[in-house]
């Protein structure tokens, strides 16, 4: 099956620093990658949709200048949380849709747990 | 009204029991439907797709009723390893050839020895 990796799996940082999270599709090319956030005991919420070579589309209420997304290749998308604050502490999960896949299937990465002190 | 609503749970059932989860969705233009399983502090993993004709995969049976905008998941002969949170997921077309997933809050299942 399609494999998506994320790095790092866990990060602890100080308030005010920036954190970059990588999402890679390992054995397929992904035209579209999605970034989600999940707070404890809450459902996954889509933050943004990222298409290779174009600007990401952000969901309402998600600050594009705070959550920078880059999708420079068909196998890599990055999410940078700039000037992180404790309220940004969450579980960030990416998913990818295969280039050759005409269905809605998204393959999820293992997630990155961010803790901002 | 929330887009995808699920039983609040938690469900605590003995091994071998049959348990059913329900889900309703508000967007009548929704295209595809899935059940995902999420273990504690892990990413969601696709359990099965849901079709109007109903589909079965071993001990798991999923059903979709488009008229009522209702989705169900039945687990027979529960195993300890079935303990997880089950997420109802609905997709809708978001334009430019892309589909967007909307997740329910999830229903937690604990299977007890």
PDB file of C-alpha atoms in Angstrom:
ATOM      1  CA  UNK A   1       0.000   0.000   0.000  1.00  0.00           C
ATOM      2  CA  UNK A   2       0.905   3.658  -0.303  1.00  0.00           C
ATOM      3  CA  UNK A   3       3.190   4.923   2.445  1.00  0.00           C
ATOM      4  CA  UNK A   4       3.411   8.442   3.789  1.00  0.00           C
ATOM      5  CA  UNK A   5       6.072   9.456   6.259  1.00  0.00           C
ATOM      6  CA  UNK A   6       6.312  12.469   8.526  1.00  0.00           C
ATOM      7  CA  UNK A   7       9.288  13.940  10.269  1.00  0.00           C
ATOM      8  CA  UNK A   8       9.763  14.616  13.071  1.00  0.00           C
ATOM      9  CA  UNK A   9       7.333  12.384  14.939  1.00  0.00           C
ATOM     10  CA  UNK A  10       7.583  14.505  18.036  1.00  0.00           C
ATOM     11  CA  UNK A  11       8.963  17.964  18.710  1.00  0.00           C
ATOM     12  CA  UNK A  12       9.160  20.159  21.773  1.00  0.00           C
ATOM     13  CA  UNK A  13      10.082  23.778  21.270  1.00  0.00           C
ATOM     14  CA  UNK A  14      10.108  27.091  23.063  1.00  0.00           C
ATOM     15  CA  UNK A  15       7.476  29.715  22.467  1.00  0.00           C
ATOM     16  CA  UNK A  16       8.441  32.046  19.631  1.00  0.00           C
ATOM     17  CA  UNK A  17      10.472  29.549  17.644  1.00  0.00           C
ATOM     18  CA  UNK A  18       9.546  28.066  14.273  1.00  0.00           C
ATOM     19  CA  UNK A  19       9.077  24.390  13.600  1.00  0.00           C
ATOM     20  CA  UNK A  20       9.159  22.640  10.238  1.00  0.00           C
ATOM     21  CA  UNK A  21       7.312  19.384   9.641  1.00  0.00           C
ATOM     22  CA  UNK A  22       7.978  17.284   6.554  1.00  0.00           C
ATOM     23  CA  UNK A  23       5.499  15.024   4.817  1.00  0.00           C
ATOM     24  CA  UNK A  24       6.724  12.587   2.181  1.00  0.00           C
ATOM     25  CA  UNK A  25       4.984  10.102  -0.055  1.00  0.00           C
ATOM     26  CA  UNK A  26       7.475   7.246  -0.206  1.00  0.00           C
ATOM     27  CA  UNK A  27       6.284   5.030  -3.005  1.00  0.00           C
ATOM     28  CA  UNK A  28       3.957   7.190  -5.043  1.00  0.00           C
ATOM     29  CA  UNK A  29       3.637  10.679  -6.432  1.00  0.00           C
ATOM     30  CA  UNK A  30       1.128  12.948  -4.769  1.00  0.00           C
ATOM     31  CA  UNK A  31      -0.451  15.821  -6.625  1.00  0.00           C
ATOM     32  CA  UNK A  32      -2.293  16.914  -3.536  1.00  0.00           C
ATOM     33  CA  UNK A  33      -1.315  16.805   0.101  1.00  0.00           C
ATOM     34  CA  UNK A  34      -3.472  17.802   3.024  1.00  0.00           C
ATOM     35  CA  UNK A  35      -2.522  19.103   6.450  1.00  0.00           C
ATOM     36  CA  UNK A  36      -4.733  18.384   9.433  1.00  0.00           C
ATOM     37  CA  UNK A  37      -4.603  19.280  13.089  1.00  0.00           C
ATOM     38  CA  UNK A  38      -6.121  17.305  15.925  1.00  0.00           C
ATOM     39  CA  UNK A  39      -6.497  18.633  19.452  1.00  0.00           C
ATOM     40  CA  UNK A  40      -7.039  16.158  22.310  1.00  0.00           C
ATOM     41  CA  UNK A  41     -10.416  14.446  22.167  1.00  0.00           C
ATOM     42  CA  UNK A  42     -11.336  16.395  19.030  1.00  0.00           C
ATOM     43  CA  UNK A  43     -11.762  15.365  15.428  1.00  0.00           C
ATOM     44  CA  UNK A  44      -9.198  15.990  12.740  1.00  0.00           C
ATOM     45  CA  UNK A  45      -9.627  19.415  11.225  1.00  0.00           C
ATOM     46  CA  UNK A  46      -8.336  20.257   7.780  1.00  0.00           C
ATOM     47  CA  UNK A  47      -5.954  23.190   7.860  1.00  0.00           C
ATOM     48  CA  UNK A  48      -4.937  23.477   4.238  1.00  0.00           C
ATOM     49  CA  UNK A  49      -4.782  21.726   0.896  1.00  0.00           C
ATOM     50  CA  UNK A  50      -1.500  21.816  -0.925  1.00  0.00           C
ATOM     51  CA  UNK A  51      -1.049  21.208  -4.647  1.00  0.00           C
ATOM     52  CA  UNK A  52       2.397  20.665  -6.101  1.00  0.00           C
ATOM     53  CA  UNK A  53       3.793  23.803  -7.648  1.00  0.00           C
ATOM     54  CA  UNK A  54       1.028  26.139  -6.535  1.00  0.00           C
ATOM     55  CA  UNK A  55      -0.013  28.031  -3.435  1.00  0.00           C
ATOM     56  CA  UNK A  56      -1.806  26.175  -0.701  1.00  0.00           C
ATOM     57  CA  UNK A  57      -5.501  26.707  -0.056  1.00  0.00           C
ATOM     58  CA  UNK A  58      -6.180  27.449   3.591  1.00  0.00           C
ATOM     59  CA  UNK A  59      -9.355  26.706   5.492  1.00  0.00           C
ATOM     60  CA  UNK A  60     -11.221  29.505   7.157  1.00  0.00           C
ATOM     61  CA  UNK A  61      -9.610  30.573  10.392  1.00  0.00           C
ATOM     62  CA  UNK A  62      -6.163  29.187   9.547  1.00  0.00           C
ATOM     63  CA  UNK A  63      -3.531  31.912   9.222  1.00  0.00           C
ATOM     64  CA  UNK A  64      -1.480  31.385   6.096  1.00  0.00           C
ATOM     65  CA  UNK A  65       1.348  33.572   7.396  1.00  0.00           C
ATOM     66  CA  UNK A  66       1.615  31.498  10.544  1.00  0.00           C
ATOM     67  CA  UNK A  67       1.350  28.084   8.927  1.00  0.00           C
ATOM     68  CA  UNK A  68       3.593  28.176   5.887  1.00  0.00           C
ATOM     69  CA  UNK A  69       3.138  25.344   3.434  1.00  0.00           C
ATOM     70  CA  UNK A  70       5.511  24.436   0.652  1.00  0.00           C
ATOM     71  CA  UNK A  71       4.838  21.650  -1.850  1.00  0.00           C
ATOM     72  CA  UNK A  72       7.868  21.834  -4.061  1.00  0.00           C
ATOM     73  CA  UNK A  73       7.803  18.314  -5.438  1.00  0.00           C
ATOM     74  CA  UNK A  74       5.368  15.484  -6.028  1.00  0.00           C
ATOM     75  CA  UNK A  75       6.683  13.637  -2.990  1.00  0.00           C
ATOM     76  CA  UNK A  76       7.306  16.336  -0.403  1.00  0.00           C
ATOM     77  CA  UNK A  77       5.241  18.949   1.382  1.00  0.00           C
ATOM     78  CA  UNK A  78       6.381  20.931   4.400  1.00  0.00           C
ATOM     79  CA  UNK A  79       4.436  22.769   7.069  1.00  0.00           C
ATOM     80  CA  UNK A  80       6.259  25.428   9.052  1.00  0.00           C
ATOM     81  CA  UNK A  81       4.659  26.701  12.223  1.00  0.00           C
ATOM     82  CA  UNK A  82       6.128  30.162  12.640  1.00  0.00           C
ATOM     83  CA  UNK A  83       6.506  31.879  16.010  1.00  0.00           C
ATOM     84  CA  UNK A  84       4.883  28.948  17.749  1.00  0.00           C
ATOM     85  CA  UNK A  85       2.828  29.500  20.870  1.00  0.00           C
ATOM     86  CA  UNK A  86       1.530  27.031  23.462  1.00  0.00           C
ATOM     87  CA  UNK A  87      -1.920  27.062  21.845  1.00  0.00           C
ATOM     88  CA  UNK A  88      -0.304  25.652  18.686  1.00  0.00           C
ATOM     89  CA  UNK A  89       0.517  22.473  20.603  1.00  0.00           C
ATOM     90  CA  UNK A  90      -1.342  19.754  18.766  1.00  0.00           C
ATOM     91  CA  UNK A  91      -1.089  16.613  16.671  1.00  0.00           C
ATOM     92  CA  UNK A  92      -0.362  17.556  13.058  1.00  0.00           C
ATOM     93  CA  UNK A  93      -1.117  14.937  10.417  1.00  0.00           C
ATOM     94  CA  UNK A  94      -0.558  15.079   6.707  1.00  0.00           C
ATOM     95  CA  UNK A  95      -2.171  12.987   4.033  1.00  0.00           C
ATOM     96  CA  UNK A  96      -1.530  12.518   0.354  1.00  0.00           C
ATOM     97  CA  UNK A  97      -3.629  11.673  -2.658  1.00  0.00           C
ATOM     98  CA  UNK A  98      -1.886   9.676  -5.364  1.00  0.00           C
ATOM     99  CA  UNK A  99      -1.338  11.178  -8.803  1.00  0.00           C
ATOM    100  CA  UNK A 100      -2.679   8.093 -10.495  1.00  0.00           C
ATOM    101  CA  UNK A 101      -5.615   7.639  -8.151  1.00  0.00           C
ATOM    102  CA  UNK A 102      -9.003   8.697  -9.446  1.00  0.00           C
ATOM    103  CA  UNK A 103     -10.702   7.971  -6.126  1.00  0.00           C
ATOM    104  CA  UNK A 104     -10.924  10.054  -2.986  1.00  0.00           C
ATOM    105  CA  UNK A 105      -8.505   7.908  -1.040  1.00  0.00           C
ATOM    106  CA  UNK A 106      -6.037   9.757   1.121  1.00  0.00           C
ATOM    107  CA  UNK A 107      -3.081   8.063   2.751  1.00  0.00           C
ATOM    108  CA  UNK A 108      -2.113   9.435   6.130  1.00  0.00           C
ATOM    109  CA  UNK A 109       1.278  10.045   7.637  1.00  0.00           C
ATOM    110  CA  UNK A 110       1.965   8.925  11.208  1.00  0.00           C
ATOM    111  CA  UNK A 111       1.582  12.443  12.565  1.00  0.00           C
ATOM    112  CA  UNK A 112       3.792  14.904  14.404  1.00  0.00           C
ATOM    113  CA  UNK A 113       3.102  15.770  18.002  1.00  0.00           C
ATOM    114  CA  UNK A 114       4.088  19.370  18.669  1.00  0.00           C
ATOM    115  CA  UNK A 115       4.476  20.709  22.182  1.00  0.00           C
ATOM    116  CA  UNK A 116       5.237  24.397  22.596  1.00  0.00           C
ATOM    117  CA  UNK A 117       6.486  25.370  26.028  1.00  0.00           C
TER     118      UNK A 117
ATOM    119  CA  UNK B   1     -25.520  21.377  12.814  1.00  0.00           C
ATOM    120  CA  UNK B   2     -22.188  19.600  12.622  1.00  0.00           C
ATOM    121  CA  UNK B   3     -21.240  18.211   9.239  1.00  0.00           C
ATOM    122  CA  UNK B   4     -20.565  14.694  10.485  1.00  0.00           C
ATOM    123  CA  UNK B   5     -22.052  13.480  13.730  1.00  0.00           C
ATOM    124  CA  UNK B   6     -21.353  10.234  15.502  1.00  0.00           C
ATOM    125  CA  UNK B   7     -22.491   8.387  18.591  1.00  0.00           C
ATOM    126  CA  UNK B   8     -20.755  10.083  21.511  1.00  0.00           C
ATOM    127  CA  UNK B   9     -19.536   6.856  23.104  1.00  0.00           C
ATOM    128  CA  UNK B  10     -17.538   5.489  24.768  1.00  0.00           C
ATOM    129  CA  UNK B  11     -18.685   1.961  24.114  1.00  0.00           C
ATOM    130  CA  UNK B  12     -17.435  -0.615  26.610  1.00  0.00           C
ATOM    131  CA  UNK B  13     -18.290  -4.119  25.456  1.00  0.00           C
ATOM    132  CA  UNK B  14     -17.185  -7.633  26.421  1.00  0.00           C
ATOM    133  CA  UNK B  15     -15.157  -9.769  24.057  1.00  0.00           C
ATOM    134  CA  UNK B  16     -17.376 -11.533  21.565  1.00  0.00           C
ATOM    135  CA  UNK B  17     -20.092  -8.884  21.633  1.00  0.00           C
ATOM    136  CA  UNK B  18     -21.614  -7.237  18.597  1.00  0.00           C
ATOM    137  CA  UNK B  19     -21.426  -3.461  18.540  1.00  0.00           C
ATOM    138  CA  UNK B  20     -22.913  -0.938  16.124  1.00  0.00           C
ATOM    139  CA  UNK B  21     -21.827   2.626  15.410  1.00  0.00           C
ATOM    140  CA  UNK B  22     -23.965   5.223  13.703  1.00  0.00           C
ATOM    141  CA  UNK B  23     -23.102   8.372  11.830  1.00  0.00           C
ATOM    142  CA  UNK B  24     -25.090  11.090  10.090  1.00  0.00           C
ATOM    143  CA  UNK B  25     -23.853  13.701   7.655  1.00  0.00           C
ATOM    144  CA  UNK B  26     -25.363  17.013   6.664  1.00  0.00           C
ATOM    145  CA  UNK B  27     -24.014  17.603   3.146  1.00  0.00           C
ATOM    146  CA  UNK B  28     -26.314  15.850   0.700  1.00  0.00           C
ATOM    147  CA  UNK B  29     -23.711  16.364  -2.059  1.00  0.00           C
ATOM    148  CA  UNK B  30     -21.184  14.192  -0.244  1.00  0.00           C
ATOM    149  CA  UNK B  31     -19.543  11.763  -2.590  1.00  0.00           C
ATOM    150  CA  UNK B  32     -17.790   9.013  -0.699  1.00  0.00           C
ATOM    151  CA  UNK B  33     -17.950   7.545   2.740  1.00  0.00           C
ATOM    152  CA  UNK B  34     -15.447   5.723   4.893  1.00  0.00           C
ATOM    153  CA  UNK B  35     -14.827   4.344   8.314  1.00  0.00           C
ATOM    154  CA  UNK B  36     -11.360   4.975   9.720  1.00  0.00           C
ATOM    155  CA  UNK B  37      -9.835   3.549  12.840  1.00  0.00           C
ATOM    156  CA  UNK B  38      -7.565   5.633  15.045  1.00  0.00           C
ATOM    157  CA  UNK B  39      -5.521   4.146  17.840  1.00  0.00           C
ATOM    158  CA  UNK B  40      -4.441   6.338  20.726  1.00  0.00           C
ATOM    159  CA  UNK B  41      -1.929   8.974  19.629  1.00  0.00           C
ATOM    160  CA  UNK B  42      -1.675   7.479  16.146  1.00  0.00           C
ATOM    161  CA  UNK B  43      -2.797   8.515  12.701  1.00  0.00           C
ATOM    162  CA  UNK B  44      -6.164   7.364  11.333  1.00  0.00           C
ATOM    163  CA  UNK B  45      -6.097   4.266   9.174  1.00  0.00           C
ATOM    164  CA  UNK B  46      -8.679   3.336   6.610  1.00  0.00           C
ATOM    165  CA  UNK B  47     -10.892   0.520   7.850  1.00  0.00           C
ATOM    166  CA  UNK B  48     -13.330   0.278   4.965  1.00  0.00           C
ATOM    167  CA  UNK B  49     -15.242   2.214   2.369  1.00  0.00           C
ATOM    168  CA  UNK B  50     -19.022   2.383   2.639  1.00  0.00           C
ATOM    169  CA  UNK B  51     -21.398   1.746  -0.252  1.00  0.00           C
ATOM    170  CA  UNK B  52     -25.155   1.959  -0.615  1.00  0.00           C
ATOM    171  CA  UNK B  53     -25.277  -1.737  -1.348  1.00  0.00           C
ATOM    172  CA  UNK B  54     -23.539  -2.425   1.929  1.00  0.00           C
ATOM    173  CA  UNK B  55     -20.195  -4.093   2.228  1.00  0.00           C
ATOM    174  CA  UNK B  56     -18.670  -6.654   4.499  1.00  0.00           C
ATOM    175  CA  UNK B  57     -15.073  -7.365   5.410  1.00  0.00           C
ATOM    176  CA  UNK B  58     -14.767 -10.245   7.815  1.00  0.00           C
ATOM    177  CA  UNK B  59     -16.371  -9.229  11.098  1.00  0.00           C
ATOM    178  CA  UNK B  60     -17.048  -5.701   9.873  1.00  0.00           C
ATOM    179  CA  UNK B  61     -20.149  -4.614   7.960  1.00  0.00           C
ATOM    180  CA  UNK B  62     -20.742  -1.075   6.737  1.00  0.00           C
ATOM    181  CA  UNK B  63     -23.942   0.371   5.364  1.00  0.00           C
ATOM    182  CA  UNK B  64     -24.902   3.656   3.743  1.00  0.00           C
ATOM    183  CA  UNK B  65     -28.373   5.142   3.449  1.00  0.00           C
ATOM    184  CA  UNK B  66     -28.135   8.175   1.177  1.00  0.00           C
ATOM    185  CA  UNK B  67     -31.787   9.130   1.600  1.00  0.00           C
ATOM    186  CA  UNK B  68     -31.396   9.390   5.363  1.00  0.00           C
ATOM    187  CA  UNK B  69     -27.758  10.565   5.137  1.00  0.00           C
ATOM    188  CA  UNK B  70     -26.842   7.842   7.563  1.00  0.00           C
ATOM    189  CA  UNK B  71     -23.855   5.506   7.792  1.00  0.00           C
ATOM    190  CA  UNK B  72     -23.353   2.538  10.072  1.00  0.00           C
ATOM    191  CA  UNK B  73     -20.616   0.156  11.096  1.00  0.00           C
ATOM    192  CA  UNK B  74     -21.278  -3.207  12.703  1.00  0.00           C
ATOM    193  CA  UNK B  75     -18.537  -5.182  14.398  1.00  0.00           C
ATOM    194  CA  UNK B  76     -19.305  -8.805  15.216  1.00  0.00           C
ATOM    195  CA  UNK B  77     -17.436 -11.024  17.670  1.00  0.00           C
ATOM    196  CA  UNK B  78     -15.443  -8.122  19.117  1.00  0.00           C
ATOM    197  CA  UNK B  79     -11.770  -8.707  19.832  1.00  0.00           C
ATOM    198  CA  UNK B  80      -9.561  -6.913  22.321  1.00  0.00           C
ATOM    199  CA  UNK B  81      -7.615  -5.578  19.349  1.00  0.00           C
ATOM    200  CA  UNK B  82     -10.720  -3.788  18.092  1.00  0.00           C
ATOM    201  CA  UNK B  83     -10.346  -1.262  20.916  1.00  0.00           C
ATOM    202  CA  UNK B  84      -9.811   2.082  19.205  1.00  0.00           C
ATOM    203  CA  UNK B  85     -11.643   5.199  18.128  1.00  0.00           C
ATOM    204  CA  UNK B  86     -13.746   4.766  15.004  1.00  0.00           C
ATOM    205  CA  UNK B  87     -14.059   7.793  12.759  1.00  0.00           C
ATOM    206  CA  UNK B  88     -16.839   8.344  10.282  1.00  0.00           C
ATOM    207  CA  UNK B  89     -15.463  10.195   7.261  1.00  0.00           C
ATOM    208  CA  UNK B  90     -17.279  11.839   4.387  1.00  0.00           C
ATOM    209  CA  UNK B  91     -15.785  13.347   1.265  1.00  0.00           C
ATOM    210  CA  UNK B  92     -17.052  16.127  -0.896  1.00  0.00           C
ATOM    211  CA  UNK B  93     -15.724  17.684  -4.034  1.00  0.00           C
ATOM    212  CA  UNK B  94     -13.874  20.901  -3.253  1.00  0.00           C
ATOM    213  CA  UNK B  95     -13.093  22.004  -6.785  1.00  0.00           C
ATOM    214  CA  UNK B  96     -10.062  21.770  -9.079  1.00  0.00           C
ATOM    215  CA  UNK B  97     -10.184  17.993  -9.063  1.00  0.00           C
ATOM    216  CA  UNK B  98      -9.726  17.754  -5.318  1.00  0.00           C
ATOM    217  CA  UNK B  99     -11.807  16.025  -2.672  1.00  0.00           C
ATOM    218  CA  UNK B 100     -11.979  17.071   0.938  1.00  0.00           C
ATOM    219  CA  UNK B 101     -12.406  14.727   3.874  1.00  0.00           C
ATOM    220  CA  UNK B 102     -14.610  15.716   6.775  1.00  0.00           C
ATOM    221  CA  UNK B 103     -14.147  13.697   9.934  1.00  0.00           C
ATOM    222  CA  UNK B 104     -16.589  12.939  12.661  1.00  0.00           C
ATOM    223  CA  UNK B 105     -15.408  13.330  16.215  1.00  0.00           C
ATOM    224  CA  UNK B 106     -15.084   9.578  16.575  1.00  0.00           C
ATOM    225  CA  UNK B 107     -16.560   6.949  18.836  1.00  0.00           C
ATOM    226  CA  UNK B 108     -14.288   5.241  21.291  1.00  0.00           C
ATOM    227  CA  UNK B 109     -14.632   1.492  21.642  1.00  0.00           C
ATOM    228  CA  UNK B 110     -13.149  -0.484  24.509  1.00  0.00           C
ATOM    229  CA  UNK B 111     -13.422  -4.259  24.325  1.00  0.00           C
ATOM    230  CA  UNK B 112     -13.115  -5.782  27.753  1.00  0.00           C
ATOM    231  CA  UNK B 113     -11.765  -9.293  28.468  1.00  0.00           C
TER     232      UNK B 113
END
